Tab-separated table of C-alpha atoms (C1' of nucleotides) in Angstrom:
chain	number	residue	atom	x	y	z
A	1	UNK	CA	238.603	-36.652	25.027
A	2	UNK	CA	238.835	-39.370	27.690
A	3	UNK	CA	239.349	-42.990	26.766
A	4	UNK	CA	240.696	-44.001	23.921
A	5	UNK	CA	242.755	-47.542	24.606
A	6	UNK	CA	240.451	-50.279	26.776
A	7	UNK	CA	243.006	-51.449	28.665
A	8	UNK	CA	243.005	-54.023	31.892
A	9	UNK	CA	243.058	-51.493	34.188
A	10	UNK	CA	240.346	-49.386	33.000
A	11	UNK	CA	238.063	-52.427	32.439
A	12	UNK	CA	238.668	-53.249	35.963
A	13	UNK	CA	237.799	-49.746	37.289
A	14	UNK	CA	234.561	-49.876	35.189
A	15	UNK	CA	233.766	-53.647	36.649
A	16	UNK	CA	233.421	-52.343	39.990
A	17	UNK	CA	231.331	-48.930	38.778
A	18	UNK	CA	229.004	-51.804	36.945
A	19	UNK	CA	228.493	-54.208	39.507
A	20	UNK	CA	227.173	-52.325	42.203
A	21	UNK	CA	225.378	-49.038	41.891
A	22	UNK	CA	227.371	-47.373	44.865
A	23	UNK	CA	229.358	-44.214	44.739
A	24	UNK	CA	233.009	-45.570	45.569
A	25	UNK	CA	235.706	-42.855	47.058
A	26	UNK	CA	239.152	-42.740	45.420
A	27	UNK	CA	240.438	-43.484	48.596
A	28	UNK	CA	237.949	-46.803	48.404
A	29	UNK	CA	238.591	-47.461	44.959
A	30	UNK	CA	242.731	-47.393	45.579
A	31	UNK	CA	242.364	-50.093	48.280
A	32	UNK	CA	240.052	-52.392	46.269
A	33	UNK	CA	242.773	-53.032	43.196
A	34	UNK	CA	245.733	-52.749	45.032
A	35	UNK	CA	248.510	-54.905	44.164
A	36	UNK	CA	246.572	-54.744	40.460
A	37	UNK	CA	247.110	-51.016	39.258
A	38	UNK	CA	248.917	-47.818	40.705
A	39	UNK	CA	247.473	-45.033	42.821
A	40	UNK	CA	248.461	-42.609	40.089
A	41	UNK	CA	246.601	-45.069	37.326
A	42	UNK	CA	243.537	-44.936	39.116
A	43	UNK	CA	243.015	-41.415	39.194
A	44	UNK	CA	244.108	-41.131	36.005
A	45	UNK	CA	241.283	-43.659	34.748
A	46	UNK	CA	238.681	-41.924	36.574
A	47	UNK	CA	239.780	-38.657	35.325
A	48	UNK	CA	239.313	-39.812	31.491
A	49	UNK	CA	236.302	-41.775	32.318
A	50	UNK	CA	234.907	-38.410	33.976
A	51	UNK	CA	235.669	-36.477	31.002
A	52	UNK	CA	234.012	-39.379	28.777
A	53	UNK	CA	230.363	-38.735	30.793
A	54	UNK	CA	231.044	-42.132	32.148
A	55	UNK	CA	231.100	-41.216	35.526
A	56	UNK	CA	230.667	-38.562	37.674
A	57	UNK	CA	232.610	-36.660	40.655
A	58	UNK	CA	231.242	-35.311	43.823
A	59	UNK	CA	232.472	-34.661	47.348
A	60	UNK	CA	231.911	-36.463	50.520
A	61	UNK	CA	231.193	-35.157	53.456
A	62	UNK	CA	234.677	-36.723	54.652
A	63	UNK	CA	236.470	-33.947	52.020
A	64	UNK	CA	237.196	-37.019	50.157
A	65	UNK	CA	236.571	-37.263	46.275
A	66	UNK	CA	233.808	-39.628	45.611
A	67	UNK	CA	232.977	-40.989	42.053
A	68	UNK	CA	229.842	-42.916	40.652
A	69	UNK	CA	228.260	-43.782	37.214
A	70	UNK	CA	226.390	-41.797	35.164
A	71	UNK	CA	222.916	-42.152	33.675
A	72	UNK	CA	222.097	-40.510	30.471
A	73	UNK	CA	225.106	-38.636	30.614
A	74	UNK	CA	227.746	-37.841	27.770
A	75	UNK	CA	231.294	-36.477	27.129
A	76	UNK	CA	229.319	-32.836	26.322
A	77	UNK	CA	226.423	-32.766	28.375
A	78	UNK	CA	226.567	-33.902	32.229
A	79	UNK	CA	222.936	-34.334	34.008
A	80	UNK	CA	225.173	-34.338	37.553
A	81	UNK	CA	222.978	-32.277	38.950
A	82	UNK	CA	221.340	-35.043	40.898
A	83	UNK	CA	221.810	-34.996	45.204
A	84	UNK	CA	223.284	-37.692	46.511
A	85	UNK	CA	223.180	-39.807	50.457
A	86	UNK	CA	225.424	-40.457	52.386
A	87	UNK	CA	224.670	-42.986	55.489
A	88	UNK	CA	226.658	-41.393	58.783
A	89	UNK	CA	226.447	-44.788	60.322
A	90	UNK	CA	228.114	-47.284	57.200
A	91	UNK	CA	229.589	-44.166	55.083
A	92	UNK	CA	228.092	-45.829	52.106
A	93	UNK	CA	227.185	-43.205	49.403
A	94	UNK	CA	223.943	-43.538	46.678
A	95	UNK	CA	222.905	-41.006	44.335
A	96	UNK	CA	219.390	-40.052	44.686
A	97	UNK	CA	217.571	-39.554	41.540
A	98	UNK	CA	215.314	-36.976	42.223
A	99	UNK	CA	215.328	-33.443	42.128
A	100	UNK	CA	215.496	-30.579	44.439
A	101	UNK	CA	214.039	-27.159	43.372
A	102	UNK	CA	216.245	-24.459	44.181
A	103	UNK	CA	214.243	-21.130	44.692
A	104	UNK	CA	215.884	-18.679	42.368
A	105	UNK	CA	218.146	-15.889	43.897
A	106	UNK	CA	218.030	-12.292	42.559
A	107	UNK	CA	221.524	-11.073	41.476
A	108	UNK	CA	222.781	-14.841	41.231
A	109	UNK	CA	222.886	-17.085	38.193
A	110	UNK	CA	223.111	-20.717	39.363
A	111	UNK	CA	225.073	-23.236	36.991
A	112	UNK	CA	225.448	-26.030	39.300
A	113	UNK	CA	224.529	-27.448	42.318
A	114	UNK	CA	226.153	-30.190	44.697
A	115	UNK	CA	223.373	-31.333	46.776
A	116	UNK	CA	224.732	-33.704	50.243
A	117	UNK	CA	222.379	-35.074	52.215
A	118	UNK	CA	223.321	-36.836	55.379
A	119	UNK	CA	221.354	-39.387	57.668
A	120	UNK	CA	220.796	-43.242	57.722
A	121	UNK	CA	220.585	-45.723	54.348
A	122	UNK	CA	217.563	-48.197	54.400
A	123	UNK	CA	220.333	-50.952	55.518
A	124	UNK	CA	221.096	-49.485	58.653
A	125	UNK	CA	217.610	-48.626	59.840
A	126	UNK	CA	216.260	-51.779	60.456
B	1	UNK	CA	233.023	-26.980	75.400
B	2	UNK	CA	234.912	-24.506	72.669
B	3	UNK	CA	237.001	-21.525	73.874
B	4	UNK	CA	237.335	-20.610	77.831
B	5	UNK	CA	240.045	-18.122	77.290
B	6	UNK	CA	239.660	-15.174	75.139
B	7	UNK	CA	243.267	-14.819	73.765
B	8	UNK	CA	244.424	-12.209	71.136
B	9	UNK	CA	244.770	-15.090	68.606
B	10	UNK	CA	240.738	-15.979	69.597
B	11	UNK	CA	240.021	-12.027	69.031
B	12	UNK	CA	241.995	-11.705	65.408
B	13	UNK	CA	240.219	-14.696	63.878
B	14	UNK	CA	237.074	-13.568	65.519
B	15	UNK	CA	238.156	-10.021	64.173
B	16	UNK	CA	237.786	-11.035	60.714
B	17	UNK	CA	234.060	-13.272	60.782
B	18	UNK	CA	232.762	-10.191	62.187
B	19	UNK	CA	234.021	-7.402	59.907
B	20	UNK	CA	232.575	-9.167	56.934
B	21	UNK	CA	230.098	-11.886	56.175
B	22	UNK	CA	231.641	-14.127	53.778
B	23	UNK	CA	232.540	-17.810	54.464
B	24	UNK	CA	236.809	-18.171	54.499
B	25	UNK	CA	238.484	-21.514	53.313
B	26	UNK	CA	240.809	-22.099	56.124
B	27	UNK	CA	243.577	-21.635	53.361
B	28	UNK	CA	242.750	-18.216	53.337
B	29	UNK	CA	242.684	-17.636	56.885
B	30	UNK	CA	246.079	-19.178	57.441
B	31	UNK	CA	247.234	-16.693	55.108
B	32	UNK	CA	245.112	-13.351	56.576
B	33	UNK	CA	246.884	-14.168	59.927
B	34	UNK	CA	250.137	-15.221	58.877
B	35	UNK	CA	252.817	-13.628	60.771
B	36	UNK	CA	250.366	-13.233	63.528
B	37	UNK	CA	249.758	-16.803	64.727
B	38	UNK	CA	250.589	-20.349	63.486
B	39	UNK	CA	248.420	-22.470	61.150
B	40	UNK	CA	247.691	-24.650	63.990
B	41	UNK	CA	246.578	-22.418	66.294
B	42	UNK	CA	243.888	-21.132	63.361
B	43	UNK	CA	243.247	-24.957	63.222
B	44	UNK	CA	242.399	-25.652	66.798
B	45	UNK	CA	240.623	-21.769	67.123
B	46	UNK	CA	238.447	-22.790	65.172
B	47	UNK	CA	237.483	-26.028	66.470
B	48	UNK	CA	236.767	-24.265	68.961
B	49	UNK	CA	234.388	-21.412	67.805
B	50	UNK	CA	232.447	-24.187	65.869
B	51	UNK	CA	231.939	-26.180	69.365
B	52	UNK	CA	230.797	-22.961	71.090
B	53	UNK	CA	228.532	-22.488	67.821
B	54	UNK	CA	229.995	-19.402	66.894
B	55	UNK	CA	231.073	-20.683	63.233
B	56	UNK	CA	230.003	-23.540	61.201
B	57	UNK	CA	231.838	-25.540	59.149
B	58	UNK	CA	231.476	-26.906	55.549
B	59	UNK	CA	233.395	-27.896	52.333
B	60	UNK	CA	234.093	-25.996	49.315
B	61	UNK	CA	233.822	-27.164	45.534
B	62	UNK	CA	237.798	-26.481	46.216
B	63	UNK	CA	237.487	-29.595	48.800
B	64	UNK	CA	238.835	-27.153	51.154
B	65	UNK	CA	237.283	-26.756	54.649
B	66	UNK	CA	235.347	-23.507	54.698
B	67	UNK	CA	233.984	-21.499	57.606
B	68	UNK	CA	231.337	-18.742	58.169
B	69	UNK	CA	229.672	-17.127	61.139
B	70	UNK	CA	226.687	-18.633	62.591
B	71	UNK	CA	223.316	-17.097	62.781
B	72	UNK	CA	220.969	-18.193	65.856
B	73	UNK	CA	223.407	-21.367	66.715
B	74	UNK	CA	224.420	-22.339	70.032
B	75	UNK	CA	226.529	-25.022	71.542
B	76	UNK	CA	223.481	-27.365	71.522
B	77	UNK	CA	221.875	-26.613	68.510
B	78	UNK	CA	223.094	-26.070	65.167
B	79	UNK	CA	221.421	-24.550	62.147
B	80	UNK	CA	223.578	-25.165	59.929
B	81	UNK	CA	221.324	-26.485	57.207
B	82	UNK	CA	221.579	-23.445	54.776
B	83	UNK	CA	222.917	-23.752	51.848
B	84	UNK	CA	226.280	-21.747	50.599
B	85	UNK	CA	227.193	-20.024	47.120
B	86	UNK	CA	230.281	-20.331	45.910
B	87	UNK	CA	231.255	-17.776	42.989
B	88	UNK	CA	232.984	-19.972	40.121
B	89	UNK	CA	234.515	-16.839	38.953
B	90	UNK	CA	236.239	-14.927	42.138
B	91	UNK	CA	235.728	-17.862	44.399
B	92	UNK	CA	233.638	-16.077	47.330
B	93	UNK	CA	231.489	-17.824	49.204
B	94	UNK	CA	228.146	-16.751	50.890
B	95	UNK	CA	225.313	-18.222	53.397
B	96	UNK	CA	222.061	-17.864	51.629
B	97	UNK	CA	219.202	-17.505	54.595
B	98	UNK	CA	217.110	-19.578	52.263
B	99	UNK	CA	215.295	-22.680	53.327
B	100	UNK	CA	215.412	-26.122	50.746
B	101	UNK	CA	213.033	-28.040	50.653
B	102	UNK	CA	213.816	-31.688	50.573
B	103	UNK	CA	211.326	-34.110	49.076
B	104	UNK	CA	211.351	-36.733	51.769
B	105	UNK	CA	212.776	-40.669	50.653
B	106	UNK	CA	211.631	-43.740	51.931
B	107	UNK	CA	213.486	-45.679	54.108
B	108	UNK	CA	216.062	-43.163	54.381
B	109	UNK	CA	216.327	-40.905	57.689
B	110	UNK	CA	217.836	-37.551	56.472
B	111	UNK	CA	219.278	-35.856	59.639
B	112	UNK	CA	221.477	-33.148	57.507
B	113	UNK	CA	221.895	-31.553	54.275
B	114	UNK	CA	224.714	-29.980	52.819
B	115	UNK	CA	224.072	-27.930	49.699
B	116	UNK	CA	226.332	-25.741	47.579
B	117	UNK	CA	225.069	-23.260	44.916
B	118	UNK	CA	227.438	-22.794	41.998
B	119	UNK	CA	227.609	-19.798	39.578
B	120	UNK	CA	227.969	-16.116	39.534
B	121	UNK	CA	227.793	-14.108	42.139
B	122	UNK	CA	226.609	-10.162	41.853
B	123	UNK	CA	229.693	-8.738	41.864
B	124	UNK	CA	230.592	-10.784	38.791
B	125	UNK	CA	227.679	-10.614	36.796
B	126	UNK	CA	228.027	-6.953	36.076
C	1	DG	C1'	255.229	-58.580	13.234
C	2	DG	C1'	256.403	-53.581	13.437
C	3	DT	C1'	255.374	-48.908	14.463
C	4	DT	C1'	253.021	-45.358	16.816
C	5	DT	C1'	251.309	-43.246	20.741
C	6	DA	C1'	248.301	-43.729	24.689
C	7	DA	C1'	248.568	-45.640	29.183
C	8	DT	C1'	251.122	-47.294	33.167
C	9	DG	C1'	254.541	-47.546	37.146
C	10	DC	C1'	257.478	-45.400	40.016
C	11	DA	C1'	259.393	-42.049	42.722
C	12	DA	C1'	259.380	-37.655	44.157
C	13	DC	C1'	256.640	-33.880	45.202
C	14	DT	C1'	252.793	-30.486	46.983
C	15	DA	C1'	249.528	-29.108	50.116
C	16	DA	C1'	245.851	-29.672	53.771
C	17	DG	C1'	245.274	-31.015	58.002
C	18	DT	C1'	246.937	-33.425	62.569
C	19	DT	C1'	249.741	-34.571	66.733
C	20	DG	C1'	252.935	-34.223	70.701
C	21	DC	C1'	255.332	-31.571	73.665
C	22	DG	C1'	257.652	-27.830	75.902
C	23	DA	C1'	256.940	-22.803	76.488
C	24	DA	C1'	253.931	-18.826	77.015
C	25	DA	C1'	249.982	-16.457	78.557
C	26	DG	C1'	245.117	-16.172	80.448
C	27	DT	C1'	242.456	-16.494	84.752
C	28	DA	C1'	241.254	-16.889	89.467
C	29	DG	C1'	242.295	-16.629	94.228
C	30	DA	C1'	245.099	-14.701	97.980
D	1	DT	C1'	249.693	-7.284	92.270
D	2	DC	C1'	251.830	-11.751	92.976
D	3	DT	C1'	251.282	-16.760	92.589
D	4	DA	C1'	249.610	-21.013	91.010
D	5	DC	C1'	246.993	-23.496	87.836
D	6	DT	C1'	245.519	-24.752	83.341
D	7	DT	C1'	244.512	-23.468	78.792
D	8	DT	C1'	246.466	-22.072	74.639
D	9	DC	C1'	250.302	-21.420	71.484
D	10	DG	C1'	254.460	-22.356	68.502
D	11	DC	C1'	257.223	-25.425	66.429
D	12	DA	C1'	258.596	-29.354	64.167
D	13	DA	C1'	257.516	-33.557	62.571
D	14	DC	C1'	254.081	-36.328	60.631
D	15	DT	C1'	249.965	-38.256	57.770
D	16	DT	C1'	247.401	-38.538	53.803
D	17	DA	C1'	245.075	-37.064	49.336
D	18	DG	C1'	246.196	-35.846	45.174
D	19	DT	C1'	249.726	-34.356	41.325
D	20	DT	C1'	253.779	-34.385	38.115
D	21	DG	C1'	257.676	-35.886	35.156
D	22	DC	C1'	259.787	-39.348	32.873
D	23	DA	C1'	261.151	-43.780	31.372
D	24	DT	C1'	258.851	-48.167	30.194
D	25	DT	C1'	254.963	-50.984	28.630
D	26	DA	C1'	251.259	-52.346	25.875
D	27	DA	C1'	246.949	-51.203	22.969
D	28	DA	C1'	245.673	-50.457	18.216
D	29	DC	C1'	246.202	-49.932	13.496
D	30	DC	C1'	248.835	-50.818	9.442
DNA sequence: GGTTTAATGCAACTAAGTTGCGAAAGTAGA
DNA sequence: TCTACTTTCGCAACTTAGTTGCATTAAACC
């Protein structure tokens, strides 16, 4: 069970998951309501929100934890299995909403995958 | 340029990529060694090998830095693009000589991909 | 409003990884 | 093999992400 109070703080950690469709590090996240919530509240949001299929949890190529929202997800079934960018020039992180075949490996059963890719977003082409 | 000097602390952790062919989190290294060197000599060896192109690099579900021996890298060039397995029940990690195809996305330039397989390895699945 | 209990703040902690510097050990040349 | 030069190592101190315990605060339901 994740949420069960709607408090300030968690409305304000959802706010910035709804206004932009960007994956946001915790790291990221930490430095945008600073002076509004704790380090320790903040993790603990995105923990319950994670367990509520609200969001999801990946990591960056920086070793960093990265969270975004979900789509069609909920608290039992998670559809994370979706690759996600992330631009080497701006560090700005989408998820990608397509999928990648994996060719099936004898002697291996595959539950998960976390797909990376790495390059440049559309922004920082032109 | 990586290692110049071919110490006894360069031949130990090159000791151990060569007896087996499993990736090691550098946690686990640290620990293999221990008594034997410092953690920041295992740090800055292998910086080193992955310069020369000796090892590669990449992170764990753990978010712990993992390393494996390369196949056909050099200094210059790095194929590092295959994708890993990581066991979810004893943890071990292996390179899969498998290729991935990519679909390709528009206005994005993908330069590198960093995909980890999650499951059970064969070991575990009998 | 009062009570219950989840959620928060704070401080202290753990653990991975980094840095600076003096000491030790490769390496090359005589 | 001895010497000089430079890389590498060990140590201690540090940085930073993430966690934990506990007392306090504030949702939510009556």
């Amino acid at each position: 069970m994740g949420i069960v109070r709607k408090t300030k703080a968690v409305n304000t950690v959802l706010n910035i998951f709804e206004h932009n469709n960007e994956a946001k590090s915790v790291v990221n996240l930490i430095e945008l309501v600073k002076g509004e919530m704790n380090k320790t509240t903040v993790y603990r949001i995105l923990d319950r929100l994670e367990q509520d299929g609200t969001i999801h949890c990946f990591n960056g190529k920086d070793g960093l934890k990265w969270y975004a929202k979900c789509n069609g997800c909920s608290e039992n079934h998670h559809y994370d299995l979706h690759p996600h960018f992330q631009c080497t020039n701006c560090d700005k992180v989408e998820c990608l909403s397509l999928e990648v075949k994996i060719p099936s490996l004898k002697n291996h059963k595959v539950d998960t995958t976390d797909i990376l890719l790495m390059g440049q977003c559309s922004d920082c082409l032109t």
